[in-house]
mmCIF file of C-alpha atoms in Angstrom:
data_model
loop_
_atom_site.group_PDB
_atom_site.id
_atom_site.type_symbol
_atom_site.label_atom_id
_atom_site.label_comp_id
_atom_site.label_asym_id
_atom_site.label_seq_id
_atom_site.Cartn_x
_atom_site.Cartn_y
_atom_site.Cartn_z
ATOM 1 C CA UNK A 230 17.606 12.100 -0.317
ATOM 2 C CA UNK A 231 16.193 13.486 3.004
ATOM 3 C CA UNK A 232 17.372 12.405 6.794
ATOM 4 C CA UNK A 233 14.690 10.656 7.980
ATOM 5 C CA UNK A 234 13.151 11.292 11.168
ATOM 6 C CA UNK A 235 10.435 9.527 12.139
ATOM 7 C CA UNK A 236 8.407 9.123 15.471
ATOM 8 C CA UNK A 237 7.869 5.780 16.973
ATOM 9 C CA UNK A 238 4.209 5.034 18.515
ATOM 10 C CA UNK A 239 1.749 2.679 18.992
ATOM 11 C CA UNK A 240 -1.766 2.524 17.039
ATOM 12 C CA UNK A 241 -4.712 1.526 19.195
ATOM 13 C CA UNK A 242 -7.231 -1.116 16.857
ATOM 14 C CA UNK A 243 -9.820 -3.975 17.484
ATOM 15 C CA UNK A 244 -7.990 -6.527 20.226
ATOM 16 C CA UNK A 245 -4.172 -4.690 19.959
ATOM 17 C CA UNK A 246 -1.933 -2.226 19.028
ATOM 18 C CA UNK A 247 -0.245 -1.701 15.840
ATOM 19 C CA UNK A 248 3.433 0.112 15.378
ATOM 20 C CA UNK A 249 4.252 2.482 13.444
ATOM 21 C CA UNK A 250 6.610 5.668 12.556
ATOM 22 C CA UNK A 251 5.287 9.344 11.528
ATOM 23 C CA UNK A 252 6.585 12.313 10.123
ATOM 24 C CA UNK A 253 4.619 15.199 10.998
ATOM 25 C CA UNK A 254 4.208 18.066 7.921
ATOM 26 C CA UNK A 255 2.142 19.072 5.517
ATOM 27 C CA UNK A 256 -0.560 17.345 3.894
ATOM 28 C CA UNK A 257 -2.193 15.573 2.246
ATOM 29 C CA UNK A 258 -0.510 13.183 4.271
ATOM 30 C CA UNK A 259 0.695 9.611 2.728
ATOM 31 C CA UNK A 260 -0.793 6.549 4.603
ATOM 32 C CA UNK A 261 1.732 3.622 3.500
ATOM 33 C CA UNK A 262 0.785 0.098 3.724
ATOM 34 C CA UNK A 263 2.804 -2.667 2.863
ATOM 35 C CA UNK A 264 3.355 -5.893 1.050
ATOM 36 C CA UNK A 265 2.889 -9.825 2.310
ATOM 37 C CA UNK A 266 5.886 -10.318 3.856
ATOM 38 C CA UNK A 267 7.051 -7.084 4.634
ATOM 39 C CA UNK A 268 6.760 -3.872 7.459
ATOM 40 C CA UNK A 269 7.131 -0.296 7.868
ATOM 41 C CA UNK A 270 10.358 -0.661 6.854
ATOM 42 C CA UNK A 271 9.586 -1.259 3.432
ATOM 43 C CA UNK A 272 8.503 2.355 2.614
ATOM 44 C CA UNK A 273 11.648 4.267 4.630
ATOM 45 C CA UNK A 274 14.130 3.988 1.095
ATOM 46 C CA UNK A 275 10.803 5.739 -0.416
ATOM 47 C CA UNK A 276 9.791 8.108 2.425
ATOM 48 C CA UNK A 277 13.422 9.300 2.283
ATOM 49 C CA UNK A 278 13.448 10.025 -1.271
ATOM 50 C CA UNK A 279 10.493 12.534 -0.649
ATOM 51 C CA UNK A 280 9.698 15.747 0.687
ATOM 52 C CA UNK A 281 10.804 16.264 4.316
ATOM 53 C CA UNK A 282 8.117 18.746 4.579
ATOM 54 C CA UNK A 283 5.707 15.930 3.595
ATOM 55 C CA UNK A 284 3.337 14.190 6.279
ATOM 56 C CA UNK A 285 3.719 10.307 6.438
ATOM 57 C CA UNK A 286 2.914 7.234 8.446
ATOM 58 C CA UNK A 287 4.064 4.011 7.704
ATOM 59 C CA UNK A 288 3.188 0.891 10.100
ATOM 60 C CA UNK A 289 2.989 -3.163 10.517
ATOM 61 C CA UNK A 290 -0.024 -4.397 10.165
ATOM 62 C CA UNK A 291 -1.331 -6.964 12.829
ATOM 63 C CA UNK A 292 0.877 -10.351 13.057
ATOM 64 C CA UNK A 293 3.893 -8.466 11.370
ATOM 65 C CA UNK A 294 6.678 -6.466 12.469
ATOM 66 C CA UNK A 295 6.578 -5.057 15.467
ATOM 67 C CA UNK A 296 2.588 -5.837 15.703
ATOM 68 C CA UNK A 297 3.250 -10.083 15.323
ATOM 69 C CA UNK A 298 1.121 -10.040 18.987
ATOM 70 C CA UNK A 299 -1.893 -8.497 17.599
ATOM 71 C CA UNK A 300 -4.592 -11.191 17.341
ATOM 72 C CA UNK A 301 -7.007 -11.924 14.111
ATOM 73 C CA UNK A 302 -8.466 -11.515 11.735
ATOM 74 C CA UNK A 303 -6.309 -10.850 9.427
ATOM 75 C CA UNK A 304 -8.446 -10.437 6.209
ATOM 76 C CA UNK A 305 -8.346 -7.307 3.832
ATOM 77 C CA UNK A 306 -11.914 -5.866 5.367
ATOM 78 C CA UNK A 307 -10.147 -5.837 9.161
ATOM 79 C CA UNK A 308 -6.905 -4.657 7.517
ATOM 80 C CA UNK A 309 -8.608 -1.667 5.800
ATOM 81 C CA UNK A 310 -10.431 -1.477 9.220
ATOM 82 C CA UNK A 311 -7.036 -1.012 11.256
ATOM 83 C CA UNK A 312 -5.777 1.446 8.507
ATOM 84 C CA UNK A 313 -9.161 3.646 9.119
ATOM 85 C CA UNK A 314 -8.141 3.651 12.528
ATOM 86 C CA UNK A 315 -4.412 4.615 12.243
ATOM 87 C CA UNK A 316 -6.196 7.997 10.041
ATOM 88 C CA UNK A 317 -8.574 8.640 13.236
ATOM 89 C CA UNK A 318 -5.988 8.557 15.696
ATOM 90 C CA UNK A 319 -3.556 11.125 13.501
ATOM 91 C CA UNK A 320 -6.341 13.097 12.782
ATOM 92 C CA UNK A 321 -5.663 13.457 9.176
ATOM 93 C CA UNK A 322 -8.145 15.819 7.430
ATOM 94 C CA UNK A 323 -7.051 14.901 3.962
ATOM 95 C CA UNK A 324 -4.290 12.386 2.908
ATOM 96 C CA UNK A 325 -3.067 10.377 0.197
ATOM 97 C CA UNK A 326 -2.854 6.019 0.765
ATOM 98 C CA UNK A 327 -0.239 4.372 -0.990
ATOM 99 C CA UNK A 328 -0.464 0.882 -0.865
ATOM 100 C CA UNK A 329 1.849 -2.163 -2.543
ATOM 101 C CA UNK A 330 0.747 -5.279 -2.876
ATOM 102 C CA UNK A 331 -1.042 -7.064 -0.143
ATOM 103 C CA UNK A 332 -1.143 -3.436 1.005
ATOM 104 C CA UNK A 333 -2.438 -2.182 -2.249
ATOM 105 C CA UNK A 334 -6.042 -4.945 -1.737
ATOM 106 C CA UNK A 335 -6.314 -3.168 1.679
ATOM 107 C CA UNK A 336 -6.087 0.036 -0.200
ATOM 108 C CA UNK A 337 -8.846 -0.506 -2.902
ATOM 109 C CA UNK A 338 -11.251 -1.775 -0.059
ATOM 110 C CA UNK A 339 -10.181 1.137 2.051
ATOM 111 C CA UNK A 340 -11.233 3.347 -0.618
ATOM 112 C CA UNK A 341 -13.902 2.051 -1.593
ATOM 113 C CA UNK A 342 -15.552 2.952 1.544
ATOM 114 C CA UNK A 343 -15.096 6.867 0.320
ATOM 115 C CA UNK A 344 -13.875 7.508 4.129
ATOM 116 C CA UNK A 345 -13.984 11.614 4.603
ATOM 117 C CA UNK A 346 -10.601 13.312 4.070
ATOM 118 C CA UNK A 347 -9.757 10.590 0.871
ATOM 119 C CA UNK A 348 -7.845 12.224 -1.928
ATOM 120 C CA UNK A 349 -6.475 9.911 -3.723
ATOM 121 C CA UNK A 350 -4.662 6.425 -4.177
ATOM 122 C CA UNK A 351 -1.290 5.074 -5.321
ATOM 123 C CA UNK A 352 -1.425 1.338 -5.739
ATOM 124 C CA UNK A 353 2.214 0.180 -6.035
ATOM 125 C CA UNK A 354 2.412 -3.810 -7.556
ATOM 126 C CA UNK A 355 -1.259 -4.121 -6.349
ATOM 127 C CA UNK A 356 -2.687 -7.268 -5.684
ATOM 128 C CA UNK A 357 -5.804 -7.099 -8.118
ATOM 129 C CA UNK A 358 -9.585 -6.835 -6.109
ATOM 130 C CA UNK A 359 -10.019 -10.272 -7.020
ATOM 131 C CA UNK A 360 -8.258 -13.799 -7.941
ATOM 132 C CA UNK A 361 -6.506 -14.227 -11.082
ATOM 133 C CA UNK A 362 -5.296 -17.696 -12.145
ATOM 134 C CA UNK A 363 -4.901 -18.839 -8.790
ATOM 135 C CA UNK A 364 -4.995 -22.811 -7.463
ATOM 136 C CA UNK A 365 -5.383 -24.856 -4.632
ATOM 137 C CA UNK A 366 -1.956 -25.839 -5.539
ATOM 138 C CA UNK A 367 -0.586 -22.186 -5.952
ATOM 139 C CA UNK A 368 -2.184 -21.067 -2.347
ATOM 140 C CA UNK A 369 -0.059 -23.870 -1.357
ATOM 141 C CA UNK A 370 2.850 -23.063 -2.200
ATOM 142 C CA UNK A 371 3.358 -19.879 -2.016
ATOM 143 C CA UNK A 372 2.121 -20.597 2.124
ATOM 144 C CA UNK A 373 5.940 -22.152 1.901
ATOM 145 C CA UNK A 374 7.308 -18.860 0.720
ATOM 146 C CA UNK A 375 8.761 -17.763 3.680
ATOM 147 C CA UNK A 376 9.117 -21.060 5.543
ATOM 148 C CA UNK A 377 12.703 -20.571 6.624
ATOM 149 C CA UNK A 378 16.114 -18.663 4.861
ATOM 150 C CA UNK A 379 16.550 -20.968 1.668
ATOM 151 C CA UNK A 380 12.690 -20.858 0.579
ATOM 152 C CA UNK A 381 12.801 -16.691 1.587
ATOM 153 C CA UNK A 382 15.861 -16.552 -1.174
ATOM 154 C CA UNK A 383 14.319 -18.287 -3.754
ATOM 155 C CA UNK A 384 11.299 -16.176 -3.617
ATOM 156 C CA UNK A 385 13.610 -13.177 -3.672
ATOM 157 C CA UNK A 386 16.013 -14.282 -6.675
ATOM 158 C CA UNK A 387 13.027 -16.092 -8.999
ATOM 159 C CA UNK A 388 9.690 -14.407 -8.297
ATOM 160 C CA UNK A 389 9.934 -11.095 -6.059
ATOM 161 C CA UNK A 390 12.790 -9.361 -7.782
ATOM 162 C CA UNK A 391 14.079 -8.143 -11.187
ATOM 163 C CA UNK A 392 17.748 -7.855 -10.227
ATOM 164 C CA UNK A 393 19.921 -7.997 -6.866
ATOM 165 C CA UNK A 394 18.572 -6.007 -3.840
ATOM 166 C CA UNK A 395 21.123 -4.452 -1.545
ATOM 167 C CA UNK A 396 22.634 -6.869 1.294
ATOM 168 C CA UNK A 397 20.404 -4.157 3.477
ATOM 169 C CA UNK A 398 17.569 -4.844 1.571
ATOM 170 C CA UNK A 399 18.089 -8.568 0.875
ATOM 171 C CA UNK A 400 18.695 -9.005 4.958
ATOM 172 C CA UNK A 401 15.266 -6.571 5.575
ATOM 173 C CA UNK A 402 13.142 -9.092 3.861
ATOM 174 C CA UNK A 403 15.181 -12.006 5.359
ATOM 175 C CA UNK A 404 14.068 -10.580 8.760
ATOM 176 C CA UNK A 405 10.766 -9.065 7.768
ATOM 177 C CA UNK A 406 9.544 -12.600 5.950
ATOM 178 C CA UNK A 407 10.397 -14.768 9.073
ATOM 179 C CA UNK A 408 9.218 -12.462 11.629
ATOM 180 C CA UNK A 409 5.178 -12.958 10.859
ATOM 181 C CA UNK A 410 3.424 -14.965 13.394
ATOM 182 C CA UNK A 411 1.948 -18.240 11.677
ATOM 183 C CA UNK A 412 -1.359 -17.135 11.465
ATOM 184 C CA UNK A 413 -0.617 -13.832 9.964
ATOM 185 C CA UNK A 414 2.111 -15.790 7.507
ATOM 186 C CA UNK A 415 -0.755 -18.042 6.318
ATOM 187 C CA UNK A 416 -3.609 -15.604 6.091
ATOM 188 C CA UNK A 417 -2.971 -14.049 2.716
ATOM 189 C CA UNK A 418 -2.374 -17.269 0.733
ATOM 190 C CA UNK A 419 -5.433 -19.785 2.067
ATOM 191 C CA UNK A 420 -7.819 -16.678 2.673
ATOM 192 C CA UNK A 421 -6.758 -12.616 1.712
ATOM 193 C CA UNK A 422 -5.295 -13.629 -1.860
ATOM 194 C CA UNK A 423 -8.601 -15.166 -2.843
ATOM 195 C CA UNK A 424 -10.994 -12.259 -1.329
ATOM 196 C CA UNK A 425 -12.904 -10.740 -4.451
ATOM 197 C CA UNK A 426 -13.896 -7.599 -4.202
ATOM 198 C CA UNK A 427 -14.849 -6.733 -7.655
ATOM 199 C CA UNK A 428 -18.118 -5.570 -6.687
ATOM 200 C CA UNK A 429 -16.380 -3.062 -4.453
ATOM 201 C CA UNK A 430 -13.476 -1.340 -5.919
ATOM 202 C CA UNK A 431 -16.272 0.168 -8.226
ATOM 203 C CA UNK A 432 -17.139 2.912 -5.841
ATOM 204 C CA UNK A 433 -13.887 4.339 -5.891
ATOM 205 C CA UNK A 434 -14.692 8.055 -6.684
ATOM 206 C CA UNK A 435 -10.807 9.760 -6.108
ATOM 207 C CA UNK A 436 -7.736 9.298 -8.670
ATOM 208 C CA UNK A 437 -5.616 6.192 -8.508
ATOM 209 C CA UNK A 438 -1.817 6.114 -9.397
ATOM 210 C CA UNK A 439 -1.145 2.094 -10.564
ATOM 211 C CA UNK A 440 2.646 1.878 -10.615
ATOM 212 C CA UNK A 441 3.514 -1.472 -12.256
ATOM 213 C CA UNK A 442 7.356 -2.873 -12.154
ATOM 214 C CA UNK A 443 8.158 -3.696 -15.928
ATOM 215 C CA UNK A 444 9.182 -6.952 -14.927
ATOM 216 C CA UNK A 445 6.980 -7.761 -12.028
ATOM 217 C CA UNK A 446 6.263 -11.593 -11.957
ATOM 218 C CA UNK A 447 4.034 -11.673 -9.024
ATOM 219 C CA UNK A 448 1.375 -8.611 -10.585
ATOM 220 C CA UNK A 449 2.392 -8.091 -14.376
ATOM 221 C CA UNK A 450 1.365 -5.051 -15.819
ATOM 222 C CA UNK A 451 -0.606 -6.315 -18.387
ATOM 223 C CA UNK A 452 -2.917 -7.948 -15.313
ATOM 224 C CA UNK A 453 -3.413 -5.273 -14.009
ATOM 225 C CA UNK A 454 -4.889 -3.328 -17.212
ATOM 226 C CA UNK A 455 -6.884 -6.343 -17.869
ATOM 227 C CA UNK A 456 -8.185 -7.497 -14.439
ATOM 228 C CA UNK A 457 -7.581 -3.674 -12.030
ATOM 229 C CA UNK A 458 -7.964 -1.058 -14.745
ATOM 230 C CA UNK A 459 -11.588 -1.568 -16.069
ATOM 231 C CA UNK A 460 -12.815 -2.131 -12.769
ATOM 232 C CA UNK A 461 -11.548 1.288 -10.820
ATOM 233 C CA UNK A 462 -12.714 4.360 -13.608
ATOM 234 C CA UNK A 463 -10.520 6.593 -12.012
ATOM 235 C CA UNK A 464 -7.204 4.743 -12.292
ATOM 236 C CA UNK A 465 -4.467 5.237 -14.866
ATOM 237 C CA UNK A 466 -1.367 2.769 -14.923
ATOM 238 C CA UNK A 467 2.123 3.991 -14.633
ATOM 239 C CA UNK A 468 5.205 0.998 -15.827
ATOM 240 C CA UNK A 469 7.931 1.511 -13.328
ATOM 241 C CA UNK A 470 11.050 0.808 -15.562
ATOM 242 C CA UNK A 471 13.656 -2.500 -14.767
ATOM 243 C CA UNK A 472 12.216 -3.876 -11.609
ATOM 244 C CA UNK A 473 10.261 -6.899 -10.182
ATOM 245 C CA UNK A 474 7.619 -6.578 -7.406
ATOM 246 C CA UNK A 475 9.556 -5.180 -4.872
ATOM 247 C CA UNK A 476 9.539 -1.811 -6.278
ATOM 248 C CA UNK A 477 10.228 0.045 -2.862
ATOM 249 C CA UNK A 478 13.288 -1.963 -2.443
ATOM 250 C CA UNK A 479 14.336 -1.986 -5.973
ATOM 251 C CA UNK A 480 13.626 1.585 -7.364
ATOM 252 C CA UNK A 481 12.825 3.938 -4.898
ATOM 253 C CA UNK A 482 13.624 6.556 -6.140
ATOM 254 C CA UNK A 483 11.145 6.192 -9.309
ATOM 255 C CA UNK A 484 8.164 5.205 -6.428
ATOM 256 C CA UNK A 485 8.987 8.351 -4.922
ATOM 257 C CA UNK A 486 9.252 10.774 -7.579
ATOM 258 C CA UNK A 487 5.923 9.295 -9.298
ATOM 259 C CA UNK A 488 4.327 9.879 -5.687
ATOM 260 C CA UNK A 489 4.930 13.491 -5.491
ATOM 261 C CA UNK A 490 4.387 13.934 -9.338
ATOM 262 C CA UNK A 491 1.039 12.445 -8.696
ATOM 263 C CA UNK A 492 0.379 14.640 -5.068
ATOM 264 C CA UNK A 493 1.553 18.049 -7.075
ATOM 265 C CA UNK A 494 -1.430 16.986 -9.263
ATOM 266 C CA UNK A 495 -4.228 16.784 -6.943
ATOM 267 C CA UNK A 496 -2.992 19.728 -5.397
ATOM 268 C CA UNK A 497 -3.090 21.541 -8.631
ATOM 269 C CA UNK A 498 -6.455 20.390 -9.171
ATOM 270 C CA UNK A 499 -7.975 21.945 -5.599
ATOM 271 C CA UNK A 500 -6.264 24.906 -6.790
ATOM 272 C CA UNK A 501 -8.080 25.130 -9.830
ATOM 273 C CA UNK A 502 -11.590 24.101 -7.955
ATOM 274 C CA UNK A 503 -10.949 26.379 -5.754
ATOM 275 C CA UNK A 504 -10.941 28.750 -8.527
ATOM 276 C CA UNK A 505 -13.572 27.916 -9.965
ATOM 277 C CA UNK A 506 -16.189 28.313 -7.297
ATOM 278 C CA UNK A 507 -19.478 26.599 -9.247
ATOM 279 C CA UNK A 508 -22.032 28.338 -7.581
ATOM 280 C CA UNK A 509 -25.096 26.091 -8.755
ATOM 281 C CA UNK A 510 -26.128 23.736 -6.316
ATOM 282 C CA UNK A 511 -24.776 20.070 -7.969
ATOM 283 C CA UNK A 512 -21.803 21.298 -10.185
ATOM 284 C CA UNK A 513 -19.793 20.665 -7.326
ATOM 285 C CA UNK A 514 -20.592 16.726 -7.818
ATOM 286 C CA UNK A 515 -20.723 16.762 -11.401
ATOM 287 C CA UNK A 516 -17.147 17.366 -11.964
ATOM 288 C CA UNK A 517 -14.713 14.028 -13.306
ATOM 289 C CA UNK A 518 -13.187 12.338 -9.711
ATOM 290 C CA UNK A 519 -10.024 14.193 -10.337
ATOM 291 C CA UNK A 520 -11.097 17.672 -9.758
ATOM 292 C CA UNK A 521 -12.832 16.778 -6.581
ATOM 293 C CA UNK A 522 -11.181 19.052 -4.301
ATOM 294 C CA UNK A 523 -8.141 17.719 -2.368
ATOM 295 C CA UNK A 524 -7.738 20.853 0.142
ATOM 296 C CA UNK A 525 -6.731 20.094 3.785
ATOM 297 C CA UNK A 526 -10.009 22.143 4.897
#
């Protein structure tokens, strides 16, 4: 595990700013977004378990963290817009997003848009593009997930996790959970959860890493090959063994190493394309989405 160093600044986006922390280094860099309910925090117990040459950012998105005075909307299409913006402003050429959860809609919609410097996507828990089984009566309740410490433990001990967190971790989420302002908190359950992009995540045209927590109650595996899988060509799922939907928190070490299994890949592949130099005008585009070249140029 690396000493993590990060740098604190401030994002400039539509009415606000967003924080966040970066590690400058190599790239691709790795864009992390994170869950309902959560912050940059979420990703450091990952971050540190990577490369320390490795570029990262990690940030709140508006309402939460230390971005809960950033005004609306706070749908997955302004989300994905804020997270275009944090790219700009870094000046990343090519990087990597890694998304869980919440985090993981932005991502598909983010990518979807085939934004220059894309190489590829790890979707961590993912919320799938659209709806599954959801209810008036479910959007209802879970808007009384984090209502105040009891309701944030219950969600913890019967639906987020596969097992006890840390009293770090546990006391993270505790602070993370309660920290949203009320129109962030509510956003995802009466109007981001029931978004459907299916039309969308379609377009996706880079390789996607789904990591799946083997007992994930929120975003089962078997969801996701039946509702994520068939709808994104380029995506292959990945069970993450023993853990619930908190996988950052709960394995982090497994999110990490499957992270820089899966960036050793795409940079293997720009090696080969490199090597392979088609000449004829059009073989470039009709190679498979994972040899698309994944070079910083």
């Amino acid at each position: 595990m690396t000493t993590y160093t990060p740098i604190g600044r401030y994002f400039n986006v539509k009415n606000g700013r967003i924080y966040g922390h970066v590690r400058e280094g190599d790239g691709p860099a790795l864009v992390f977004l994170h869950y309902w309910g959560g912050s940059h925090r979420t990703w450091r117990p990952v971050i540190e378990r990577l490369s320390p040459a490795r570029a990262s950012v990690c940030y709140d998105h508006r309402g939460w963290g230390e971005s809960t005075r950033v005004p609306g909307p706070y749908g997955i299409e302004q989300l994905a817009d804020d997270a275009e913006r944090v790219i700009h402003e870094l000046g990343y050429s090519a990087y990597v997003v890694v998304g869980h959860s919440m985090g993981g809609k932005v991502a598909q919609v983010l990518a979807s848009r085939r934004p220059a410097g894309l190489k590829g996507v790890v979707l961590v828990a993912p919320a799938p593009p659209a709806p599954v089984g959801v209810t008036p009566e479910f959007q209802e309740a879970l808007g009384h997930a984090y209502d105040n410490d009891e309701t944030i433990d219950r969600s913890i001990d019967l639906v987020l996790t596969n097992g006890e967190l840390s009293a770090e971790a546990r006391r993270q989420v505790h602070e993370d959970s309660s920290r949203a302002g009320e129109a962030a908190r509510m956003a995802w359950p009466r109007q981001a959860l029931v978004e459907d992009f299916t039309d969308r995540v379609g377009a996706i045209d880079v390789p996607v890493l789904v990591l799946a927590g083997s007992d994930d109650k929120v975003d089962p595996p078997q969801i996701l090959r039946e509702h994520l899988l068939p709808l994104i060509t380029t995506a292959a799922l990945t069970e993450l063994d023993g853990t619930g939907h908190l996988s950052p928190l709960e394995v982090p070490d497994q999110v990490a190493s499957h992270i820089s299994a899966f960036v050793a890949r795409l940079q293997h592949l720009a090696v080969l394309g490199r090597a392979a130099s088609p000449t004829r005008r059009g073989a470039s585009a009709r190679r498979c989405p994972a040899e698309r070249e994944i070079t910083n140029d």
